[in-house]
PDB file of C-alpha atoms in Angstrom:
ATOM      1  CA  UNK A   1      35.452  84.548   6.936  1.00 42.00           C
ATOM      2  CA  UNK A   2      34.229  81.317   8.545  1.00 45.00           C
ATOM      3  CA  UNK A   3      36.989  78.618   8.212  1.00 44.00           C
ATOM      4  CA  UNK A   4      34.242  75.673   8.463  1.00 42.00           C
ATOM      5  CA  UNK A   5      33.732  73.466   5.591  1.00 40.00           C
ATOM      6  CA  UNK A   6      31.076  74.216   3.363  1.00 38.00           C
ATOM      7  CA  UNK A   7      28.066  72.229   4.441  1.00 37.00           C
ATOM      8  CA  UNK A   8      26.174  71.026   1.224  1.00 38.00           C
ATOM      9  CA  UNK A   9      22.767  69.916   2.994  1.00 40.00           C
ATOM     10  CA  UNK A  10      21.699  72.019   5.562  1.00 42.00           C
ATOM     11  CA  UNK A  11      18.552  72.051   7.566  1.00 43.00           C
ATOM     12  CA  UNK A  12      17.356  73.988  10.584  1.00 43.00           C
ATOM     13  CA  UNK A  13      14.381  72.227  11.915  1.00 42.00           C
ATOM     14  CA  UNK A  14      12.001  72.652  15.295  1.00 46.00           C
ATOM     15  CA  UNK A  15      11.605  69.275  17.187  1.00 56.00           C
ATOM     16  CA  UNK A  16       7.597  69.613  15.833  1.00 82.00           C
ATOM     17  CA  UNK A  17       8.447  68.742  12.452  1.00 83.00           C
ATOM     18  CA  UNK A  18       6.661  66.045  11.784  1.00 92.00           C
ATOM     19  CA  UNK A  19       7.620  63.360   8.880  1.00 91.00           C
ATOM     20  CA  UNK A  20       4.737  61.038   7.866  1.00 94.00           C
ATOM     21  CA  UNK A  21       6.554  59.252   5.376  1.00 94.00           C
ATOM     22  CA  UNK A  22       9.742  59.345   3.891  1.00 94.00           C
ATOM     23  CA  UNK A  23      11.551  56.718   1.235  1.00 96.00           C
ATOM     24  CA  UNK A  24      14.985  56.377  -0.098  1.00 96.00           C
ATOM     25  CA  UNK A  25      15.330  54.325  -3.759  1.00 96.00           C
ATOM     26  CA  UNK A  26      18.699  53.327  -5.032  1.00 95.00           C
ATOM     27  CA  UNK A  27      18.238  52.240  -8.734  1.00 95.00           C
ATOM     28  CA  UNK A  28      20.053  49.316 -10.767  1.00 95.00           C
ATOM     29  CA  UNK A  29      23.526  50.603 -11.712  1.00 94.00           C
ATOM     30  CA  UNK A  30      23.354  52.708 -14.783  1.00 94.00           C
ATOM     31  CA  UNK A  31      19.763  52.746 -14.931  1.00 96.00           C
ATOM     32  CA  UNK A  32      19.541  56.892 -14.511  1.00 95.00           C
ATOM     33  CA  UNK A  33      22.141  57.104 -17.787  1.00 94.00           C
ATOM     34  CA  UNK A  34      19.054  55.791 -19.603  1.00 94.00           C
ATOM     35  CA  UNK A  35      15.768  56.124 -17.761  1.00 96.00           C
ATOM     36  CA  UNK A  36      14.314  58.086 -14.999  1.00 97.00           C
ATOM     37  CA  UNK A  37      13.790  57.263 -11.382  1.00 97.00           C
ATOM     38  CA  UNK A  38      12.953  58.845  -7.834  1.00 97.00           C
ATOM     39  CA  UNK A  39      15.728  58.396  -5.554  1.00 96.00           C
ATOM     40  CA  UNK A  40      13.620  60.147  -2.614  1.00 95.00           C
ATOM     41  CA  UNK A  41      10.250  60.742  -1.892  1.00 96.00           C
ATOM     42  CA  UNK A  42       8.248  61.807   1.168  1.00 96.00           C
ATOM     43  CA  UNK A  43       5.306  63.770   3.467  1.00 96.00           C
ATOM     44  CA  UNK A  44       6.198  66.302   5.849  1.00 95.00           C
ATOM     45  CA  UNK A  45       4.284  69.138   8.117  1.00 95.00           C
ATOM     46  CA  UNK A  46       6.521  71.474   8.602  1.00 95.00           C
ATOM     47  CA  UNK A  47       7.677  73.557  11.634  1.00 95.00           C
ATOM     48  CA  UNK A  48       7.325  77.309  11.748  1.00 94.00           C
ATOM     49  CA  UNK A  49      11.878  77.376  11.172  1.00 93.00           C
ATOM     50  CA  UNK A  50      11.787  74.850   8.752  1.00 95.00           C
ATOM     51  CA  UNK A  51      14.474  75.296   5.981  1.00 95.00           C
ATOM     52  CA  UNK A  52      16.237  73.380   3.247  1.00 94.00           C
ATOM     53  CA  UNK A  53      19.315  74.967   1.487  1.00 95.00           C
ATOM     54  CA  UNK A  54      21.270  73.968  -1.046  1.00 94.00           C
ATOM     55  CA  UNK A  55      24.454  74.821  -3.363  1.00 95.00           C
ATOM     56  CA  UNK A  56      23.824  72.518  -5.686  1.00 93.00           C
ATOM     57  CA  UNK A  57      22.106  68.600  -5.719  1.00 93.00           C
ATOM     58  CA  UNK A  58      22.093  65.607  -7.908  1.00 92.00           C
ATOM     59  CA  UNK A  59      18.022  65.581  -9.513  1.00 94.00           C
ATOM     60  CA  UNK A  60      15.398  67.856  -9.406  1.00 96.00           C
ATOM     61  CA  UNK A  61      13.545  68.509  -5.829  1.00 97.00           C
ATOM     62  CA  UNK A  62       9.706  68.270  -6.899  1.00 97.00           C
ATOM     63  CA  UNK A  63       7.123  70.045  -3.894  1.00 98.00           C
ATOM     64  CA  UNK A  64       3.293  70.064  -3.635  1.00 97.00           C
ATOM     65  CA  UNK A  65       1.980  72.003  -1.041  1.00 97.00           C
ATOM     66  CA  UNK A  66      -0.876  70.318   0.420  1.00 95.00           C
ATOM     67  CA  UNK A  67      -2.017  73.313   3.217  1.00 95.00           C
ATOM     68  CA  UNK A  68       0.257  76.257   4.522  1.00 96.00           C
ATOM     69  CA  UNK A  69       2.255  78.660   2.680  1.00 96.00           C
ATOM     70  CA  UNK A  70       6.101  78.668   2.404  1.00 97.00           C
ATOM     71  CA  UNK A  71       8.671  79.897  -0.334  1.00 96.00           C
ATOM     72  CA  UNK A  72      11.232  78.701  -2.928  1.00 97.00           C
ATOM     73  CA  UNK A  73      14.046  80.122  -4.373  1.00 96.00           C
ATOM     74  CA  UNK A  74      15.552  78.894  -7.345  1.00 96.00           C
ATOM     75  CA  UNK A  75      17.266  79.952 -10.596  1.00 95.00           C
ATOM     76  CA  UNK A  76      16.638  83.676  -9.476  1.00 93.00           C
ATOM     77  CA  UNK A  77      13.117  83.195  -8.818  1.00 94.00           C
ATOM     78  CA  UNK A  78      11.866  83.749  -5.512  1.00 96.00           C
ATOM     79  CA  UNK A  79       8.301  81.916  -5.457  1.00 96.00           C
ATOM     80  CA  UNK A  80       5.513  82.285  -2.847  1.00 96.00           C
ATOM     81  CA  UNK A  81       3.998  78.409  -2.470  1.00 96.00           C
ATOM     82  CA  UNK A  82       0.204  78.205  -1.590  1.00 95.00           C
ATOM     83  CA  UNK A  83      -2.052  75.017  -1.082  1.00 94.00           C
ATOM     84  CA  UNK A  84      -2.502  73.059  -4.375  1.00 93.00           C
ATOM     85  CA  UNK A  85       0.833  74.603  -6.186  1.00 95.00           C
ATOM     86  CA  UNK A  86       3.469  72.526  -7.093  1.00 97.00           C
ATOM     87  CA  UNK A  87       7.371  73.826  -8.000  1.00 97.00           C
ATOM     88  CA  UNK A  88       9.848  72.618  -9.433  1.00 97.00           C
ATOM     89  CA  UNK A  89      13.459  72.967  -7.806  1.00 96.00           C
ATOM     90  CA  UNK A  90      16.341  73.120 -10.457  1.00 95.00           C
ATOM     91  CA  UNK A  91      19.200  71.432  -8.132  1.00 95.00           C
ATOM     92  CA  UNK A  92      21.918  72.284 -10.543  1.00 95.00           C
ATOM     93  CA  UNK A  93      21.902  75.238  -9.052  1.00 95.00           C
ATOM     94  CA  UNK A  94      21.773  77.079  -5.898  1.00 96.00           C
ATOM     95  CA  UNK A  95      18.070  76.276  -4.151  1.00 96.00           C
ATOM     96  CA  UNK A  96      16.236  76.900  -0.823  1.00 96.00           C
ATOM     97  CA  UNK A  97      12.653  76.435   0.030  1.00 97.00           C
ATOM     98  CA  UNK A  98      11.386  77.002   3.850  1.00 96.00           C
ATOM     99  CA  UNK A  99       8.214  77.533   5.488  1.00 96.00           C
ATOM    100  CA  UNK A 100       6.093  80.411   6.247  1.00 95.00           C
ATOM    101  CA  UNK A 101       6.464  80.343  10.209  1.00 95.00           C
ATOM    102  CA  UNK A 102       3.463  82.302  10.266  1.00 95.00           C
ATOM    103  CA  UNK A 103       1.424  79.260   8.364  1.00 95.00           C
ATOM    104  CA  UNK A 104       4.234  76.433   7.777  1.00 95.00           C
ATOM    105  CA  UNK A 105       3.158  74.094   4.517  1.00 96.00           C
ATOM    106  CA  UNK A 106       2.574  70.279   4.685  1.00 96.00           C
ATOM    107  CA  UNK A 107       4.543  69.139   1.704  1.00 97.00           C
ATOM    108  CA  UNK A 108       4.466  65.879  -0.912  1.00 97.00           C
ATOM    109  CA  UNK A 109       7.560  65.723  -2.502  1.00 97.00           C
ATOM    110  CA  UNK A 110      10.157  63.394  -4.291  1.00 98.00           C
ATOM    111  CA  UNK A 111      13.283  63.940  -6.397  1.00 97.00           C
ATOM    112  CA  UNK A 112      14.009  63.150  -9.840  1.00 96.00           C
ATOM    113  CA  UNK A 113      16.948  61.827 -11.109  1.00 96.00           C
ATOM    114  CA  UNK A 114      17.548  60.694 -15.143  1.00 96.00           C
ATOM    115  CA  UNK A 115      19.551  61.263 -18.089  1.00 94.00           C
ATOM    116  CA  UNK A 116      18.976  65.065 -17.895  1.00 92.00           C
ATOM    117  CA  UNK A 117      16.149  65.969 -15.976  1.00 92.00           C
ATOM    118  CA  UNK A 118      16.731  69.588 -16.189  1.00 92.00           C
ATOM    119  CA  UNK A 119      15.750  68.766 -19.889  1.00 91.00           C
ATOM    120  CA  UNK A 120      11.873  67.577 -18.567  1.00 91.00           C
ATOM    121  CA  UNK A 121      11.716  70.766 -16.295  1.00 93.00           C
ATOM    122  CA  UNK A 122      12.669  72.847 -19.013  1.00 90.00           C
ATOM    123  CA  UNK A 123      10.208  70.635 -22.012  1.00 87.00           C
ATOM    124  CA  UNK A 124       7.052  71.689 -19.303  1.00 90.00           C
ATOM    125  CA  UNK A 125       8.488  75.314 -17.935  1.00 90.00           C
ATOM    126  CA  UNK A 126       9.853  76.647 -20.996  1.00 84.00           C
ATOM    127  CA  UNK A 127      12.233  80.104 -19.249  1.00 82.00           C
ATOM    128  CA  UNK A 128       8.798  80.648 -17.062  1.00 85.00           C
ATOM    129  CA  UNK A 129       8.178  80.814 -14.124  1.00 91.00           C
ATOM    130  CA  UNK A 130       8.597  76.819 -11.886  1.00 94.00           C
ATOM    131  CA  UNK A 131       5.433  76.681 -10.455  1.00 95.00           C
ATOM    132  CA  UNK A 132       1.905  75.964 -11.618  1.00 94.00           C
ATOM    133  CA  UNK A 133      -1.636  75.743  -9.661  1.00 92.00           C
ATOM    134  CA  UNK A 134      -3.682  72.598  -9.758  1.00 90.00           C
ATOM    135  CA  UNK A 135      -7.675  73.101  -9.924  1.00 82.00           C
ATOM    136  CA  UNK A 136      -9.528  70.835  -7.383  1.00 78.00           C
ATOM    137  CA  UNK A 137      -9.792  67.600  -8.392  1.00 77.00           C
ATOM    138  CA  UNK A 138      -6.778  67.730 -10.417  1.00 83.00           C
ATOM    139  CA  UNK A 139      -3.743  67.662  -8.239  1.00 89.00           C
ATOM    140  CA  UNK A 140      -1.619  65.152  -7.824  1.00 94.00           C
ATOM    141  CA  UNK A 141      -1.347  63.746  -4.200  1.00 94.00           C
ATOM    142  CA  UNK A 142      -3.263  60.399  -5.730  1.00 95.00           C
ATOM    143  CA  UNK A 143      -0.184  60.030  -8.031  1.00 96.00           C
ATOM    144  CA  UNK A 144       2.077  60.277  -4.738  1.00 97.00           C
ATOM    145  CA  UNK A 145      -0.016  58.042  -3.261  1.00 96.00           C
ATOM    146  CA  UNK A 146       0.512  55.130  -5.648  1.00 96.00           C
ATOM    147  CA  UNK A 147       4.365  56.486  -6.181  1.00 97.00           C
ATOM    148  CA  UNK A 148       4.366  55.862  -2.061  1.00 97.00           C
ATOM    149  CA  UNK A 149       2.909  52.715  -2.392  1.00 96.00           C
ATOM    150  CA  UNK A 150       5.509  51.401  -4.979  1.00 96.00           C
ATOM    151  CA  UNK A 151       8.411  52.518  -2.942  1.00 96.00           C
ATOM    152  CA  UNK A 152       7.144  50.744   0.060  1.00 95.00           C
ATOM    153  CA  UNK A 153       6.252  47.353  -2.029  1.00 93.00           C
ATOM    154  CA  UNK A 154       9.763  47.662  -3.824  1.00 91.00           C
ATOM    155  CA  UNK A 155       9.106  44.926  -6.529  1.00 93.00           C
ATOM    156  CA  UNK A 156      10.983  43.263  -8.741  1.00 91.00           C
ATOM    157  CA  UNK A 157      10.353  45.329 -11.515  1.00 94.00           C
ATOM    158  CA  UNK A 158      10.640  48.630  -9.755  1.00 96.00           C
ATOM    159  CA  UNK A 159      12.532  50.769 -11.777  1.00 97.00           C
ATOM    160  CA  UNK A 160      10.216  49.998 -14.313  1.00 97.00           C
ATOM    161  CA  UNK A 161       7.785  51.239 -12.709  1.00 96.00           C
ATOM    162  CA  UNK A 162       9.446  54.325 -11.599  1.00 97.00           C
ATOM    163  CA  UNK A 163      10.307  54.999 -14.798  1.00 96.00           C
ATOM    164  CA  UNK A 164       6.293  54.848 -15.903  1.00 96.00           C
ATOM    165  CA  UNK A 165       5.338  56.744 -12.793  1.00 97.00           C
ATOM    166  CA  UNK A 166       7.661  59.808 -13.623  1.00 96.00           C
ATOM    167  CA  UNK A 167       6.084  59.678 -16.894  1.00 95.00           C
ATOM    168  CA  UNK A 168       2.612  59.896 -15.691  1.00 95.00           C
ATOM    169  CA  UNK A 169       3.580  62.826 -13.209  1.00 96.00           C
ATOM    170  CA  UNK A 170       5.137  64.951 -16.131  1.00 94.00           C
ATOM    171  CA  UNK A 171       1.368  64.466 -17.848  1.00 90.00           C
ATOM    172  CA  UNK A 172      -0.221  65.803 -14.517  1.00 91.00           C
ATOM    173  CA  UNK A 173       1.898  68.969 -14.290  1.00 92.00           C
ATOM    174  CA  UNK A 174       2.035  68.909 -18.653  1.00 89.00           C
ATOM    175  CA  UNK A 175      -1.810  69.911 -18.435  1.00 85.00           C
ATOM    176  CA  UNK A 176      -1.495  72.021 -15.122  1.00 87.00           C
ATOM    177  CA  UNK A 177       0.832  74.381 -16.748  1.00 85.00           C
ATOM    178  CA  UNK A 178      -1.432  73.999 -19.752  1.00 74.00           C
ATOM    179  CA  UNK A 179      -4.303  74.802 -18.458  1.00 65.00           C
ATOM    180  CA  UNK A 180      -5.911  72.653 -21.034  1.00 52.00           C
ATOM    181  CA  UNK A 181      -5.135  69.531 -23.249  1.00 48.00           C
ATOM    182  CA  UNK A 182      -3.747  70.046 -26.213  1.00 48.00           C
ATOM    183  CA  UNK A 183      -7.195  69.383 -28.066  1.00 54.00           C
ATOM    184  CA  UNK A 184      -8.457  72.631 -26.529  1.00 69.00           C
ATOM    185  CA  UNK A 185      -5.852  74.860 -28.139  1.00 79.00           C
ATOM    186  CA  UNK A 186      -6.952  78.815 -28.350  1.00 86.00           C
ATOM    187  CA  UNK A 187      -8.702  78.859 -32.195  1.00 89.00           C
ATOM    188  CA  UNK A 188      -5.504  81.391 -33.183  1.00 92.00           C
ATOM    189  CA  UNK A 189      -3.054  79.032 -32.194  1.00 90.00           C
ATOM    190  CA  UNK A 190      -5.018  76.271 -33.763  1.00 88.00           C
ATOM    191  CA  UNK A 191      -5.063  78.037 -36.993  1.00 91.00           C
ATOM    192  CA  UNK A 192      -2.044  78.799 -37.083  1.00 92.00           C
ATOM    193  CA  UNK A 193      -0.554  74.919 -36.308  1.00 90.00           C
ATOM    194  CA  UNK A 194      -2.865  73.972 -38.522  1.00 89.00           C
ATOM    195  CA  UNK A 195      -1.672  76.459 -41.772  1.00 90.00           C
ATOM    196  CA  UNK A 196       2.093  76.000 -41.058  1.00 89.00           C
ATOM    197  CA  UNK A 197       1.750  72.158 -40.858  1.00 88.00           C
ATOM    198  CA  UNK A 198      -0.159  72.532 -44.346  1.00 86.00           C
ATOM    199  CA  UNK A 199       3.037  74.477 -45.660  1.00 88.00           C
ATOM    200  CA  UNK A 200       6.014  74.323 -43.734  1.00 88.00           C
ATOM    201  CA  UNK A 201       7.905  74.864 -46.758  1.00 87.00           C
ATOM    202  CA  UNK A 202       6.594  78.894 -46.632  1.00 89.00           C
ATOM    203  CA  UNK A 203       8.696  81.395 -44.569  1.00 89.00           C
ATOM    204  CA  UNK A 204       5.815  82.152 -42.342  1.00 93.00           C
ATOM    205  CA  UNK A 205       6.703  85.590 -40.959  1.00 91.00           C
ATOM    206  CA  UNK A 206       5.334  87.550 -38.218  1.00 91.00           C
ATOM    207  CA  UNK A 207       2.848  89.349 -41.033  1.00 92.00           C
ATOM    208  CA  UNK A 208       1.725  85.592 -42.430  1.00 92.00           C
ATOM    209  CA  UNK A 209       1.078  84.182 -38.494  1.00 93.00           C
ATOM    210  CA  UNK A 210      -1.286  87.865 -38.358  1.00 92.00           C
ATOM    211  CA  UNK A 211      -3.102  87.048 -41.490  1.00 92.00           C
ATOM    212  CA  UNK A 212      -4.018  83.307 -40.310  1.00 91.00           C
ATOM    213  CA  UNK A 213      -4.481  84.120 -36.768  1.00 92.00           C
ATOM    214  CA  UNK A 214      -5.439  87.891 -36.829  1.00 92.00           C
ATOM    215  CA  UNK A 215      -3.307  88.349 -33.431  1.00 91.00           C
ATOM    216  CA  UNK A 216      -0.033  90.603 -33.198  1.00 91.00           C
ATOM    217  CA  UNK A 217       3.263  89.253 -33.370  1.00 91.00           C
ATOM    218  CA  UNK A 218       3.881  89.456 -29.460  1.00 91.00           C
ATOM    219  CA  UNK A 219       0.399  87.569 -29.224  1.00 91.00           C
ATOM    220  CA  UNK A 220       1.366  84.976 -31.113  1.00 92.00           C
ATOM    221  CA  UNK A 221       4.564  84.299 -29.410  1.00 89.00           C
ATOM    222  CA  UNK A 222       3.157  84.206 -26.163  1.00 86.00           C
ATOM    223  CA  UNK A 223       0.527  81.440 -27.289  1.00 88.00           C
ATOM    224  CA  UNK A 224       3.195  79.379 -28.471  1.00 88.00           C
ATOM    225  CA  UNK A 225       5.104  79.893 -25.381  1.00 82.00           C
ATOM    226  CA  UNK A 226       2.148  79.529 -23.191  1.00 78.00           C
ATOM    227  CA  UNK A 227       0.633  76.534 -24.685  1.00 79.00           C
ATOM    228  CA  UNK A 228       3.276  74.521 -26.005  1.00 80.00           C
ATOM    229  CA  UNK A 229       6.877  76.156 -24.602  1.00 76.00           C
ATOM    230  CA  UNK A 230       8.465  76.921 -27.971  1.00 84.00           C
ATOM    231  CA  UNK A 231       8.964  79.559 -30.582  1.00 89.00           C
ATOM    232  CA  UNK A 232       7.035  79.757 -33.944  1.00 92.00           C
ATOM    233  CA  UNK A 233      10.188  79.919 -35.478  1.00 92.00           C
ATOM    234  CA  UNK A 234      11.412  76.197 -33.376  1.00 88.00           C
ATOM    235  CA  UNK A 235       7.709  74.546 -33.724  1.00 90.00           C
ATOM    236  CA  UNK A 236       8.015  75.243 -37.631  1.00 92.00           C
ATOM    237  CA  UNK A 237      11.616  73.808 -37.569  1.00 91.00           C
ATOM    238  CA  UNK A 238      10.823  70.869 -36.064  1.00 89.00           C
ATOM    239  CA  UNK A 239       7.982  70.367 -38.887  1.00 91.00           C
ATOM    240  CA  UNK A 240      10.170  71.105 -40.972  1.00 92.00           C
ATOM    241  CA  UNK A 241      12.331  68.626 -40.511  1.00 92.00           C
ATOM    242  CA  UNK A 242       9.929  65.429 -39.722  1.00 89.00           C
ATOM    243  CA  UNK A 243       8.943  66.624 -43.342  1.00 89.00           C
ATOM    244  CA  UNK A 244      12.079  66.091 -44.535  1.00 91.00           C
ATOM    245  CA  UNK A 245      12.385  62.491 -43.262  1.00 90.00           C
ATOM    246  CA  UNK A 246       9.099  61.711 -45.108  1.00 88.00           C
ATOM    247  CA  UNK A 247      10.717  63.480 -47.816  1.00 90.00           C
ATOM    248  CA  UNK A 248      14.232  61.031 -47.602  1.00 91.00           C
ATOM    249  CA  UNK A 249      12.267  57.724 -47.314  1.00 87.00           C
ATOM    250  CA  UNK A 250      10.129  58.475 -50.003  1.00 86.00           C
ATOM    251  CA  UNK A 251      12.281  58.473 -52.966  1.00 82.00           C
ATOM    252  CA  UNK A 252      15.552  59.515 -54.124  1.00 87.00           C
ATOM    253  CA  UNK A 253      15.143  63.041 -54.319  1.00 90.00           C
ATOM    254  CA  UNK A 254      18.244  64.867 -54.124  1.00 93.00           C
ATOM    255  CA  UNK A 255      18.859  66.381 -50.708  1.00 94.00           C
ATOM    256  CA  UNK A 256      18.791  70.569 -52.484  1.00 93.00           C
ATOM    257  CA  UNK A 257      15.228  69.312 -53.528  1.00 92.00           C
ATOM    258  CA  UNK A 258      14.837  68.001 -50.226  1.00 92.00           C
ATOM    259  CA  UNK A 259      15.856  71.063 -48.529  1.00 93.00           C
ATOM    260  CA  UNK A 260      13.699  73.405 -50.682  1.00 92.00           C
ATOM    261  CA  UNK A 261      10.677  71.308 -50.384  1.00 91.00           C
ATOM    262  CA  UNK A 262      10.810  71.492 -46.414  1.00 92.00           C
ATOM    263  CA  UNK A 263      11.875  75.445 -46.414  1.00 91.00           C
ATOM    264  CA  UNK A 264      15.820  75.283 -45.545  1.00 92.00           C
ATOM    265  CA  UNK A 265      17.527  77.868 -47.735  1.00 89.00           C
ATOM    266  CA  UNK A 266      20.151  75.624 -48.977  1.00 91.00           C
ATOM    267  CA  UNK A 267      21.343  71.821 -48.458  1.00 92.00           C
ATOM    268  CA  UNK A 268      24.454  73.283 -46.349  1.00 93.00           C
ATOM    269  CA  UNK A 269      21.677  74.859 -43.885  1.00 93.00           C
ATOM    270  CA  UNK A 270      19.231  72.057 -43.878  1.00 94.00           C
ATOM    271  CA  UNK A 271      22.086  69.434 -42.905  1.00 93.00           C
ATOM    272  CA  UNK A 272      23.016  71.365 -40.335  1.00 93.00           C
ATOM    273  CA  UNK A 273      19.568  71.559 -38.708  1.00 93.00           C
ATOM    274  CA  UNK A 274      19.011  68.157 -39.598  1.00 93.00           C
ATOM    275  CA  UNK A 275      22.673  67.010 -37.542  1.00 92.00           C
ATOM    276  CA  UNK A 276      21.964  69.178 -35.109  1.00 91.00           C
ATOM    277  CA  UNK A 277      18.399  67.559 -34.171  1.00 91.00           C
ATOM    278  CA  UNK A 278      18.496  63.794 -35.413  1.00 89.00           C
ATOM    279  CA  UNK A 279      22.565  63.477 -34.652  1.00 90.00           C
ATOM    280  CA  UNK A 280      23.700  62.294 -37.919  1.00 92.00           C
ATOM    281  CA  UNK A 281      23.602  63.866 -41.708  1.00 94.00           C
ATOM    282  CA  UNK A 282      20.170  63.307 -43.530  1.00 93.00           C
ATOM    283  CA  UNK A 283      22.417  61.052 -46.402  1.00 93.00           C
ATOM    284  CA  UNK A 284      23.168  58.877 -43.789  1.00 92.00           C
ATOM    285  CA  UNK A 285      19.733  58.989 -41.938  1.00 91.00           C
ATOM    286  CA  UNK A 286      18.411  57.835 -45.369  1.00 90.00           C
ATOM    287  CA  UNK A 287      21.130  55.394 -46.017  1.00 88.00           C
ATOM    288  CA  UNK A 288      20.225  53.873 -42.555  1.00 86.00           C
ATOM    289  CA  UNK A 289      16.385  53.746 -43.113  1.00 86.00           C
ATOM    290  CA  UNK A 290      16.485  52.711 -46.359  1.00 82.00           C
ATOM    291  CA  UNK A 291      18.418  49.563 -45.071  1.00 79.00           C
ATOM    292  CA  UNK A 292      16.385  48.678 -42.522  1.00 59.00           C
ATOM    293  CA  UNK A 293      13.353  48.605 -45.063  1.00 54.00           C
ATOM    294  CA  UNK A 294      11.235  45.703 -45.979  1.00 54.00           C
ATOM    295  CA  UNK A 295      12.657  44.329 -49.949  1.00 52.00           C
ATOM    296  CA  UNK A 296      15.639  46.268 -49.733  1.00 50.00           C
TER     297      UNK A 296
END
């Protein structure tokens, strides 16, 4: 066994490695507890040994391949990169992404750092695969050019601004992984948002989703999962419960009534759900919006 420290950032580079730009970003203290930033961000053309490993990282590594071909592997997935693909790194975890030497990659690429950015990967990846393909036209590198020119500038207001770009970029890849805004849904899906928002109350089973949307069970799931990373059984939960706060606001219902307006079985289960998402019981979610209302 080797009795040299473990090195946590190593990189095995040929002199030809070229680095066109490259920015480090230190935000205000405290900022990442709250908001998101990019504490590095840069352009590189790789050389044919290029390599980048990793036991774990704070952030998330974000590449674009411009040209070339190289490789990623992270949370067990081994991905092949092409031109115009992006991937997501999950640095929590063990990670290495190197070049093909036969046809090294030119790489954009920054790193996100935030309250929980594994949270965003996760929001655009669902358990999927963490990479998607941009069409022509539609790829990001003007993004990274206006995300290089901020870093450069380095305002007043930059973390700010940060904070706005990383919200922009998670649009970008939202509809890449989409492969369509959300106002282009598949009609099945459609009809089938549209029926359970119309009665989240029912139990919509597997049979119910096949009468509205005419597709199999395993269909449906993997529409939900393509097209908006969730479960039938979690989108119709979460409907459920933005019900129930119209519901609470509304009048004084009691919270059973409540609970077997929106679907929940009993009160006990629908203030668990309700906890468990909002972060406090829905009496005291009503007490405190009921407070804060106009004449009261």
């Amino acid at each position: 066994m080797d009795s040299k420290p473990l090195v946590l950032y190593k990189t095995r580079m040929m002199a030809k490695t070229s680095v066109f730009e490259s920015f480090h970003y230190v935000p205000a203290a405290g900022w990442t507890r709250t908001a998101f930033s990019v504490l590095r961000a840069g352009k590189v053309a790789a050389a044919p040994d290029y390599r980048i490993e990793r036991p774990v990282y704070p952030g998330q590594d974000i590449l674009y391949c411009l040209s070339g071909r190289g490789f990623v592997e992270t949370l067990g997935q081994r991905l092949e990169v092409r031109a115009n693909q992006l991937v997501w790194m999950a640095n929590e975890a063990p990670h290495v992404h190197a070049a093909d030497p036969a046809d090294p990659w030119t790489l954009l690429w920054f790193r996100l750092d935030g309250p929980d950015p594994a949270i965003l990967r996760r929001k655009l990846f669902g358990e999927g695969i963490l990479r998607t393909v941009f069409t022509e036209g539609t790829g990001p590198a003007p993004w990274f050019e206006r995300l290089f020119a901020a870093l450069r500038r380095r305002d007043a207001g930059l973390d700010l601004r940060l904070n706005q770009l990383v919200a922009e970029f998670l649009l970008l890849v939202d509809r890449a992984v989409n492969g369509a805004g959300n106002d282009d849904l598949p009609k099945p899906l459609a009809a089938a948002l549209d029926a359970m928002r119309a009665e989240p109350g029912s139990a919509w089973t597997a049979p119910d989703l096949a009468t509205v949307t005419g597709l199999g069970a395993s269909q449906i799931r993997r529409l939900f999962q393509k097209h908006l990373r969730t479960s039938p059984h979690q989108w119709l939960m979460r409907e459920r419960l933005m019900q129930a706060q119209s519901l609470l606001v509304q009048g004084d219902q009691p919270l059973a009534e409540v609970a077997e307006a929106c679907g929940f079985c009993d009160v006990y289960h629908f203030g668990r759900e309700f906890k468990r998402s909002v972060g406090i019981s829905p009496a005291a979610w009503r007490r405190s919006e009921l407070s804060a209302a106009p004449g009261r």
